[in-house]
Short mmCIF file of C-alpha atoms and ligand atoms in Angstrom, two decimals:
data_model
loop_
_atom_site.label_atom_id
_atom_site.label_comp_id
_atom_site.label_asym_id
_atom_site.label_seq_id
_atom_site.Cartn_x
_atom_site.Cartn_y
_atom_site.Cartn_z
CA MET A 1 -3.86 -22.39 5.61
CA SER A 2 -2.83 -18.96 7.05
CA SER A 3 1.04 -19.70 6.48
CA THR A 4 0.06 -20.29 2.31
CA ALA A 5 -2.37 -17.72 2.72
CA PHE A 6 0.45 -15.17 3.87
CA GLN A 7 2.76 -16.67 1.07
CA ALA A 8 0.48 -15.71 -0.83
CA LEU A 9 0.39 -11.79 -0.24
CA PHE A 10 3.61 -11.18 1.28
CA GLY A 11 5.08 -13.24 -1.18
CA ALA A 12 7.50 -15.01 1.06
CA ALA A 13 6.06 -17.15 4.21
CA PRO A 14 5.57 -15.77 7.82
CA GLN A 15 8.03 -15.78 10.81
CA GLY A 16 5.48 -16.10 13.58
CA THR A 17 2.57 -16.30 13.98
CA ALA A 18 0.81 -14.44 17.11
CA SER A 19 -3.07 -15.92 19.25
CA ALA A 20 -5.24 -14.16 21.40
CA PRO A 21 -8.37 -15.56 22.36
CA GLY A 22 -11.65 -13.90 22.22
CA ARG A 23 -13.58 -13.62 26.08
CA VAL A 24 -16.84 -14.01 28.17
CA ASN A 25 -17.43 -13.25 30.88
CA LEU A 26 -18.78 -15.18 33.54
CA ILE A 27 -19.59 -12.08 36.15
CA GLY A 28 -18.49 -7.96 36.96
CA GLU A 29 -19.69 -6.36 34.46
CA PHE A 30 -18.57 -2.32 34.72
CA THR A 31 -16.34 -3.01 37.34
CA ASP A 32 -12.68 -3.08 35.56
CA TYR A 33 -12.85 0.46 34.60
CA ASN A 34 -14.30 0.89 38.71
CA GLY A 35 -10.89 -1.17 39.90
CA GLY A 36 -12.83 -3.92 40.80
CA TRP A 37 -13.47 -7.64 40.22
CA VAL A 38 -14.26 -9.45 36.81
CA LEU A 39 -14.41 -12.93 35.98
CA PRO A 40 -14.24 -13.90 32.79
CA LEU A 41 -13.26 -17.05 30.29
CA ALA A 42 -11.09 -17.28 27.22
CA LEU A 43 -13.34 -18.48 25.53
CA PRO A 44 -12.16 -21.26 22.22
CA PHE A 45 -12.40 -18.45 19.24
CA ARG A 46 -8.79 -16.61 18.87
CA CYS A 47 -7.38 -14.06 16.36
CA ARG A 48 -4.37 -15.01 14.78
CA VAL A 49 -1.83 -12.76 13.17
CA ASP A 50 1.17 -14.02 10.55
CA TRP A 51 3.65 -11.62 10.77
CA GLN A 52 7.19 -10.87 9.40
CA ARG A 53 9.27 -8.10 9.44
CA ARG A 54 9.89 -5.03 7.00
CA ASP A 55 13.47 -2.66 6.57
CA ASP A 56 11.55 0.18 4.75
CA GLY A 57 9.33 0.82 8.42
CA THR A 58 5.78 0.65 6.59
CA VAL A 59 3.45 -2.01 8.01
CA SER A 60 0.89 -3.54 6.11
CA VAL A 61 -1.63 -5.64 6.63
CA ARG A 62 -4.81 -7.37 5.68
CA SER A 63 -7.16 -9.30 7.47
CA ARG A 64 -8.73 -12.54 6.31
CA GLU A 65 -12.03 -11.53 7.45
CA TYR A 66 -12.16 -8.67 5.45
CA PRO A 67 -10.48 -9.25 1.85
CA GLU A 68 -11.31 -6.69 0.07
CA SER A 69 -9.54 -4.63 1.10
CA MET A 70 -6.14 -3.74 2.83
CA ASP A 71 -4.28 -0.81 5.13
CA SER A 72 -0.93 0.47 4.88
CA PHE A 73 1.06 3.01 6.60
CA ASN A 74 4.09 4.32 8.07
CA SER A 75 5.43 2.98 11.64
CA GLN A 76 6.97 6.04 12.75
CA ASP A 77 3.87 8.01 11.91
CA GLU A 78 1.41 10.19 14.32
CA TYR A 79 -1.73 8.19 14.49
CA SER A 80 -4.75 8.69 12.61
CA PRO A 81 -7.10 7.00 10.85
CA GLY A 82 -7.47 5.20 7.56
CA GLU A 83 -10.09 4.42 5.27
CA GLN A 84 -10.44 1.24 6.42
CA GLY A 85 -12.05 0.93 10.53
CA TRP A 86 -11.24 -2.75 10.92
CA ALA A 87 -7.15 -1.58 10.49
CA ASN A 88 -7.63 1.65 12.60
CA TYR A 89 -7.00 -0.69 15.55
CA VAL A 90 -3.91 -1.69 14.12
CA ARG A 91 -2.53 1.54 14.22
CA ALA A 92 -3.45 2.36 16.88
CA VAL A 93 -1.62 -0.98 18.21
CA VAL A 94 1.54 0.64 16.62
CA ALA A 95 0.54 3.98 18.07
CA ALA A 96 0.42 2.86 21.52
CA LEU A 97 3.62 0.72 21.24
CA ARG A 98 5.52 3.94 19.64
CA GLU A 99 4.11 6.69 22.81
CA SER A 100 5.27 3.73 25.37
CA GLY A 101 8.65 4.67 24.44
CA ARG A 102 8.68 1.08 21.62
CA ALA A 103 10.02 2.04 18.22
CA PRO A 104 7.56 -0.90 15.88
CA GLY A 105 9.22 -1.32 12.41
CA GLY A 106 8.11 -2.28 9.39
CA MET A 107 5.84 -5.35 9.18
CA ASN A 108 3.41 -7.25 6.75
CA LEU A 109 0.40 -8.50 8.80
CA LEU A 110 -2.13 -10.99 8.01
CA ILE A 111 -5.32 -11.62 10.51
CA SER A 112 -7.89 -14.58 9.85
CA SER A 113 -10.19 -14.39 13.49
CA ASP A 114 -12.97 -16.97 14.53
CA VAL A 115 -13.73 -14.43 16.73
CA PRO A 116 -17.89 -13.27 15.88
CA GLN A 117 -16.98 -9.86 15.50
CA GLY A 118 -19.55 -7.18 17.70
CA ARG A 119 -21.64 -9.63 19.72
CA GLY A 120 -19.86 -8.15 23.31
CA LEU A 121 -17.18 -12.02 23.07
CA SER A 122 -14.52 -8.92 22.29
CA SER A 123 -12.60 -9.55 18.99
CA SER A 124 -10.94 -6.15 19.56
CA ALA A 125 -9.01 -7.29 22.28
CA ALA A 126 -8.22 -10.49 20.66
CA LEU A 127 -6.87 -8.62 17.74
CA GLU A 128 -5.23 -5.95 19.66
CA VAL A 129 -3.62 -8.32 21.93
CA ALA A 130 -2.12 -10.98 18.50
CA LEU A 131 -0.82 -7.13 17.34
CA LEU A 132 0.72 -6.85 20.63
CA GLY A 133 2.21 -10.70 20.44
CA ALA A 134 3.55 -10.58 17.19
CA PHE A 135 5.54 -6.82 17.73
CA ALA A 136 6.71 -8.03 20.68
CA SER A 137 8.22 -11.09 18.87
CA ALA A 138 9.38 -9.77 15.93
CA PHE A 139 11.00 -6.97 18.01
CA ASN A 140 12.37 -8.67 20.81
CA TRP A 141 10.45 -7.20 23.37
CA PRO A 142 9.99 -8.92 26.58
CA LEU A 143 6.53 -7.75 27.27
CA ASP A 144 4.54 -9.27 30.50
CA GLN A 145 1.25 -9.75 29.75
CA ALA A 146 -0.22 -7.35 32.04
CA GLU A 147 2.11 -4.75 29.99
CA ILE A 148 0.58 -6.47 26.95
CA ALA A 149 -3.14 -5.60 27.66
CA ALA A 150 -2.39 -2.08 29.30
CA LEU A 151 -0.98 -1.51 25.86
CA GLY A 152 -4.33 -2.66 24.62
CA GLN A 153 -6.51 -1.43 25.84
CA ARG A 154 -4.76 1.83 25.07
CA ALA A 155 -4.69 1.50 21.78
CA GLU A 156 -8.43 1.25 22.41
CA ASN A 157 -9.01 4.27 24.68
CA GLN A 158 -6.87 6.11 23.27
CA PHE A 159 -7.27 5.87 19.31
CA ILE A 160 -10.16 3.73 19.00
CA GLY A 161 -12.34 5.81 21.61
CA CYS A 162 -13.58 2.99 23.50
CA GLN A 163 -13.28 3.76 27.13
CA CYS A 164 -12.75 0.28 28.21
CA GLY A 165 -11.53 -1.03 31.56
CA ILE A 166 -8.48 -3.64 31.62
CA MET A 167 -10.88 -7.01 31.25
CA ASP A 168 -10.64 -8.47 28.40
CA GLN A 169 -7.17 -7.35 26.89
CA LEU A 170 -5.62 -9.00 29.98
CA VAL A 171 -7.55 -12.42 30.11
CA SER A 172 -6.57 -12.91 26.40
CA ALA A 173 -2.91 -12.73 27.23
CA ALA A 174 -3.28 -14.27 30.12
CA ALA A 175 -5.89 -16.78 30.62
CA GLN A 176 -5.29 -20.25 31.84
CA ALA A 177 -7.09 -23.27 29.16
CA GLY A 178 -9.80 -24.99 31.63
CA THR A 179 -10.63 -22.10 34.14
CA ALA A 180 -12.39 -18.54 34.72
CA LEU A 181 -10.14 -16.34 35.58
CA GLN A 182 -10.59 -14.29 38.72
CA ILE A 183 -9.24 -10.22 38.30
CA ASP A 184 -8.54 -7.59 40.32
CA CYS A 185 -8.60 -4.99 38.34
CA GLN A 186 -6.55 -2.85 40.95
CA SER A 187 -3.42 -4.70 41.20
CA LEU A 188 -3.49 -6.50 38.43
CA ALA A 189 -3.85 -9.68 40.16
CA THR A 190 -4.98 -12.92 38.74
CA GLU A 191 -6.65 -16.04 40.78
CA ASP A 192 -7.87 -18.90 39.30
CA ALA A 193 -11.38 -20.61 39.38
CA ALA A 194 -11.46 -24.14 37.57
CA ILE A 195 -14.84 -24.67 35.47
CA PRO A 196 -16.32 -27.87 37.66
CA GLU A 197 -15.64 -31.26 35.83
CA GLY A 198 -19.51 -31.57 34.34
CA TRP A 199 -19.95 -28.29 33.60
CA ALA A 200 -20.94 -26.54 30.49
CA ILE A 201 -20.59 -22.48 29.74
CA VAL A 202 -22.90 -22.04 27.18
CA VAL A 203 -22.24 -18.34 25.23
CA LEU A 204 -26.35 -17.52 23.43
CA ASP A 205 -25.48 -15.16 20.60
CA SER A 206 -29.03 -12.97 20.57
CA ASN A 207 -27.73 -11.59 17.28
CA HIS A 208 -29.88 -8.45 17.85
CA PRO A 209 -28.31 -5.93 15.93
CA ARG A 210 -26.38 -3.08 18.68
CA GLN A 211 -26.18 0.18 18.18
CA LEU A 212 -25.26 2.83 19.59
CA VAL A 213 -22.54 0.54 21.96
CA ASP A 214 -19.31 2.69 22.78
CA SER A 215 -21.22 6.09 23.59
CA GLU A 216 -23.52 4.68 25.70
CA TYR A 217 -20.28 2.63 27.27
CA ASN A 218 -19.10 6.18 27.71
CA LEU A 219 -21.89 7.51 29.36
CA ARG A 220 -22.53 4.50 31.95
CA ARG A 221 -18.44 5.34 32.59
CA GLN A 222 -18.62 8.60 33.11
CA ASP A 223 -21.96 8.39 35.32
CA CYS A 224 -19.68 5.68 37.60
CA GLU A 225 -16.42 8.26 37.96
CA ALA A 226 -18.66 11.46 38.53
CA ALA A 227 -20.62 9.52 41.45
CA ALA A 228 -16.42 8.20 42.83
CA ASN A 229 -15.34 12.05 42.64
CA ILE A 230 -18.93 13.20 45.19
CA MET A 231 -18.44 10.43 47.01
CA GLY A 232 -14.70 11.63 47.40
CA LEU A 233 -13.43 8.26 46.39
CA ALA A 234 -10.94 7.87 44.15
CA ASN A 235 -12.95 4.66 42.45
CA LEU A 236 -15.65 3.43 42.87
CA ARG A 237 -13.47 0.10 44.66
CA GLU A 238 -13.40 1.09 48.06
CA ALA A 239 -17.77 2.25 48.10
CA THR A 240 -20.35 -0.36 50.11
CA PRO A 241 -24.18 -0.31 49.19
CA GLU A 242 -24.60 1.62 52.43
CA GLY A 243 -22.41 4.75 51.46
CA VAL A 244 -23.49 4.60 47.92
CA ARG A 245 -27.21 4.99 49.64
CA ALA A 246 -26.23 8.10 52.09
CA HIS A 247 -24.91 9.76 49.10
CA GLN A 248 -27.90 9.36 46.96
CA SER A 249 -29.19 13.12 47.67
CA ALA A 250 -26.12 14.38 45.74
CA LEU A 251 -26.40 11.66 42.59
CA THR A 252 -28.23 12.04 39.75
CA ARG A 253 -30.39 9.42 39.10
CA GLY A 254 -28.15 7.55 36.54
CA GLN A 255 -24.99 8.07 39.30
CA PHE A 256 -26.55 6.78 41.79
CA SER A 257 -27.46 3.56 39.91
CA ARG A 258 -25.02 3.01 38.04
CA ALA A 259 -22.40 3.01 41.60
CA LEU A 260 -24.80 0.68 43.74
CA HIS A 261 -24.92 -1.78 40.65
CA VAL A 262 -20.85 -1.37 40.41
CA VAL A 263 -20.85 -2.35 44.16
CA GLU A 264 -22.81 -4.88 44.96
CA GLU A 265 -21.29 -6.40 41.36
CA ASN A 266 -18.45 -6.68 43.64
CA HIS A 267 -19.78 -8.97 46.16
CA ARG A 268 -21.23 -10.79 43.30
CA VAL A 269 -18.18 -11.66 41.55
CA LEU A 270 -16.53 -12.87 44.75
CA ALA A 271 -19.04 -14.66 46.36
CA SER A 272 -19.45 -16.40 42.55
CA ALA A 273 -15.70 -17.08 42.22
CA GLN A 274 -15.97 -19.42 45.82
CA ALA A 275 -18.99 -20.59 44.31
CA LEU A 276 -17.26 -21.80 40.75
CA ARG A 277 -14.42 -23.40 43.17
CA ALA A 278 -16.79 -24.72 45.49
CA GLY A 279 -19.46 -26.11 42.71
CA GLN A 280 -22.52 -24.54 43.91
CA LEU A 281 -23.79 -24.37 40.47
CA THR A 282 -27.61 -23.26 42.82
CA GLU A 283 -25.79 -20.33 44.18
CA LEU A 284 -23.69 -19.42 40.87
CA ALA A 285 -27.34 -19.25 39.74
CA ALA A 286 -28.92 -16.94 42.29
CA LEU A 287 -25.62 -14.18 41.97
CA LEU A 288 -25.95 -14.49 37.87
CA ALA A 289 -29.39 -13.97 38.43
CA GLN A 290 -29.17 -10.97 40.35
CA GLY A 291 -25.99 -9.48 38.92
CA HIS A 292 -28.11 -9.83 35.60
CA GLN A 293 -31.47 -8.02 37.20
CA SER A 294 -28.49 -5.04 38.71
CA LEU A 295 -27.67 -4.75 34.50
CA VAL A 296 -31.90 -3.86 33.80
CA GLU A 297 -32.70 -2.09 36.38
CA LEU A 298 -29.71 -0.31 37.49
CA PHE A 299 -26.86 -0.15 35.38
CA GLU A 300 -29.89 -0.49 32.26
CA VAL A 301 -27.30 -1.87 29.62
CA THR A 302 -29.81 -4.86 27.94
CA VAL A 303 -32.00 -5.08 25.10
CA PRO A 304 -35.70 -7.02 25.41
CA ALA A 305 -33.40 -10.27 23.25
CA THR A 306 -30.92 -10.88 25.52
CA ASP A 307 -33.84 -10.66 28.94
CA THR A 308 -35.61 -12.67 26.46
CA LEU A 309 -33.05 -15.61 26.02
CA VAL A 310 -32.22 -15.73 29.75
CA ALA A 311 -35.82 -15.45 30.33
CA ILE A 312 -36.01 -19.05 28.67
CA ALA A 313 -33.24 -20.52 29.49
CA LYS A 314 -34.73 -20.05 33.83
CA ASN A 315 -37.91 -21.31 32.07
CA ALA A 316 -36.29 -24.37 31.27
CA LEU A 317 -33.33 -25.03 33.57
CA GLY A 318 -35.01 -22.85 36.85
CA ASN A 319 -32.15 -22.81 39.62
CA ARG A 320 -29.68 -26.07 37.54
CA VAL A 321 -29.08 -23.12 35.13
CA ALA A 322 -27.11 -19.75 35.38
CA ALA A 323 -27.79 -17.10 33.21
CA ARG A 324 -26.66 -13.20 32.76
CA GLN A 325 -26.17 -10.97 29.30
CA THR A 326 -22.25 -10.74 29.25
CA GLY A 327 -19.94 -7.98 27.67
CA GLY A 328 -20.48 -3.97 26.66
CA GLY A 329 -25.03 -4.48 26.74
CA PHE A 330 -27.15 -3.46 24.16
CA GLY A 331 -27.34 -6.85 23.23
CA GLY A 332 -24.79 -9.54 22.24
CA ALA A 333 -24.47 -12.11 24.26
CA VAL A 334 -26.33 -14.55 26.98
CA VAL A 335 -24.20 -16.04 28.38
CA CYS A 336 -25.16 -19.38 30.44
CA ILE A 337 -23.37 -22.55 33.13
CA CYS A 338 -25.61 -25.57 33.94
CA GLU A 339 -25.01 -29.03 33.68
CA GLN A 340 -23.43 -30.92 30.44
CA ASP A 341 -26.33 -33.68 30.69
CA ASP A 342 -28.78 -30.12 30.85
CA VAL A 343 -27.51 -29.07 27.68
CA GLU A 344 -29.46 -30.42 25.52
CA LEU A 345 -32.20 -29.68 27.31
CA LEU A 346 -31.43 -25.45 27.63
CA LEU A 347 -30.17 -25.45 23.50
CA ALA A 348 -34.06 -26.90 22.81
CA ALA A 349 -35.87 -24.41 24.76
CA VAL A 350 -34.03 -22.00 22.85
CA GLN A 351 -34.51 -23.11 19.64
CA GLN A 352 -38.35 -23.24 20.91
CA HIS A 353 -38.63 -19.89 22.01
CA TYR A 354 -36.40 -17.58 21.46
CA HIS A 355 -37.58 -17.14 17.49
CA GLN A 356 -40.88 -16.89 17.85
CA GLN A 357 -41.04 -14.41 20.95
CA THR A 358 -38.38 -12.14 19.35
CA GLY A 359 -38.26 -12.91 15.28
CA LEU A 360 -34.74 -13.30 15.92
CA GLU A 361 -32.50 -16.49 15.79
CA ALA A 362 -29.79 -17.08 18.42
CA THR A 363 -26.75 -19.25 17.90
CA SER A 364 -25.23 -20.68 20.42
CA PHE A 365 -21.04 -21.79 21.15
CA VAL A 366 -20.92 -24.70 24.07
CA CYS A 367 -17.41 -23.78 25.48
CA THR A 368 -14.68 -24.59 26.85
CA PRO A 369 -11.88 -22.75 27.84
CA GLY A 370 -9.68 -21.84 25.87
CA ARG A 371 -5.82 -19.75 26.65
CA GLY A 372 -4.34 -17.13 26.33
CA LEU A 373 -1.94 -15.47 23.76
CA GLU A 374 0.43 -17.32 22.24
CA CYS A 375 3.45 -16.51 20.20
CA VAL A 376 5.71 -19.23 17.85
CA ILE A 377 8.69 -18.06 15.74
CA HIS A 378 8.50 -20.35 12.82
CA GLU A 379 12.25 -19.24 11.50
P1 LIG B 1 -16.02 -7.22 19.30
O1 LIG B 1 -15.01 -6.24 20.88
O2 LIG B 1 -17.51 -7.17 21.08
O3 LIG B 1 -15.67 -8.15 19.07
P2 LIG B 1 -16.02 -4.30 19.35
O4 LIG B 1 -16.42 -3.33 17.98
O5 LIG B 1 -15.58 -4.21 20.39
O6 LIG B 1 -16.34 -5.39 18.99
O7 LIG B 1 -15.06 -4.31 17.80
C1 LIG B 1 -15.09 -5.02 16.95
C2 LIG B 1 -14.38 -4.54 15.84
O8 LIG B 1 -12.44 -5.52 15.57
C3 LIG B 1 -14.52 -5.14 13.92
O9 LIG B 1 -15.20 -4.11 13.96
C4 LIG B 1 -13.47 -4.58 13.64
O10 LIG B 1 -12.73 -3.30 13.26
C5 LIG B 1 -11.92 -5.24 15.02
N1 LIG B 1 -11.26 -6.85 14.11
C6 LIG B 1 -11.95 -8.04 15.72
N2 LIG B 1 -11.64 -9.17 14.71
C7 LIG B 1 -11.24 -8.45 13.05
C8 LIG B 1 -10.25 -9.58 12.34
N3 LIG B 1 -10.82 -10.67 12.52
N4 LIG B 1 -10.06 -8.22 11.61
C9 LIG B 1 -10.07 -7.42 11.48
N5 LIG B 1 -10.50 -6.44 12.28
C10 LIG B 1 -11.36 -7.30 13.48
MG1 LIG B 2 -14.64 -4.94 21.58
#
């Protein structure tokens, strides 16, 4: 389908296709940029980039999701934002490649993605990683998963202006089917934590309109970095809850509560990965409940819509469901883990109560963990 569309747009078949998934984070929120741990998994939704090299240095790009617009720029030019917000991700990836000492040439690119956008499921990282896979294939760069992730993060940090950590890009590049990935965001070491047989991952999109997400996200990060600095640490990875409390008087209220969230969240990630491996749903439910409460009280990034979804899930299934807001905050999605046999009950409860309590409609996805970046050459 996409190959035909590519042919119609660019007059020739694509030479290759790269695709990368969106992700949902089970737990470990706002820990990645503090050198901590996270536990995401790849969604079955993917961003696909069909590509063909061009010899004139021009990058010409279209997206199936933005059919009315296109962008075209010279691969050698300095980064500058264009007229299409979405295409700035492509400009940013090309700029990040160039700044890393590589010389990306011209390309025809067609993007098509079923990762929901702006819902905390990381459609941006899926796009960056798929684009990087396309350029790596087209120009024969042997980039490993960690390098791809770092380049995607750099594109987003330096050019898009979102100070995200490495989690989204790394899981999108490196995920394996059937398993969550425990990532040590300091060393970038990864360890599988398979989803037990019979368990379901349910993502409930609140459809709450998100605002100020990037600016608030960046402010939270500044609080964390200031707290580490005041505590005399390189980052909060080394901090303990006792250490944070001991410095309370030297920290602002925001710095104190953000830091406390991060250090306690790190413990919850490691405990959750263990609970997952051991198939202990009740333990996992308790850990995710604490994680959500910490997002409410300490990191202050939830909204009534996501709090309501978590409450509906808990009212329906009690400690048979692990549920919390996932992603960058201020709306987006709630992730739930329960027995497959309980999914129907969970979805019925959301159907019955969510609209009534919030005036919004939730969109739900039952997901099996997908694969990371895949690159195929057609010639
Ligand atoms: P999230 O990563 O949580 O989905 P972001 O705001 O970080 O939200 O990224 C969403 C943005 O990424 C979109 O507004 C758009 O600019 C870009 N994007 C994502 N998917 C596509 C796509 N298929 N085509 C073009 N741009 C896309
Ligand atoms: Mg994003």
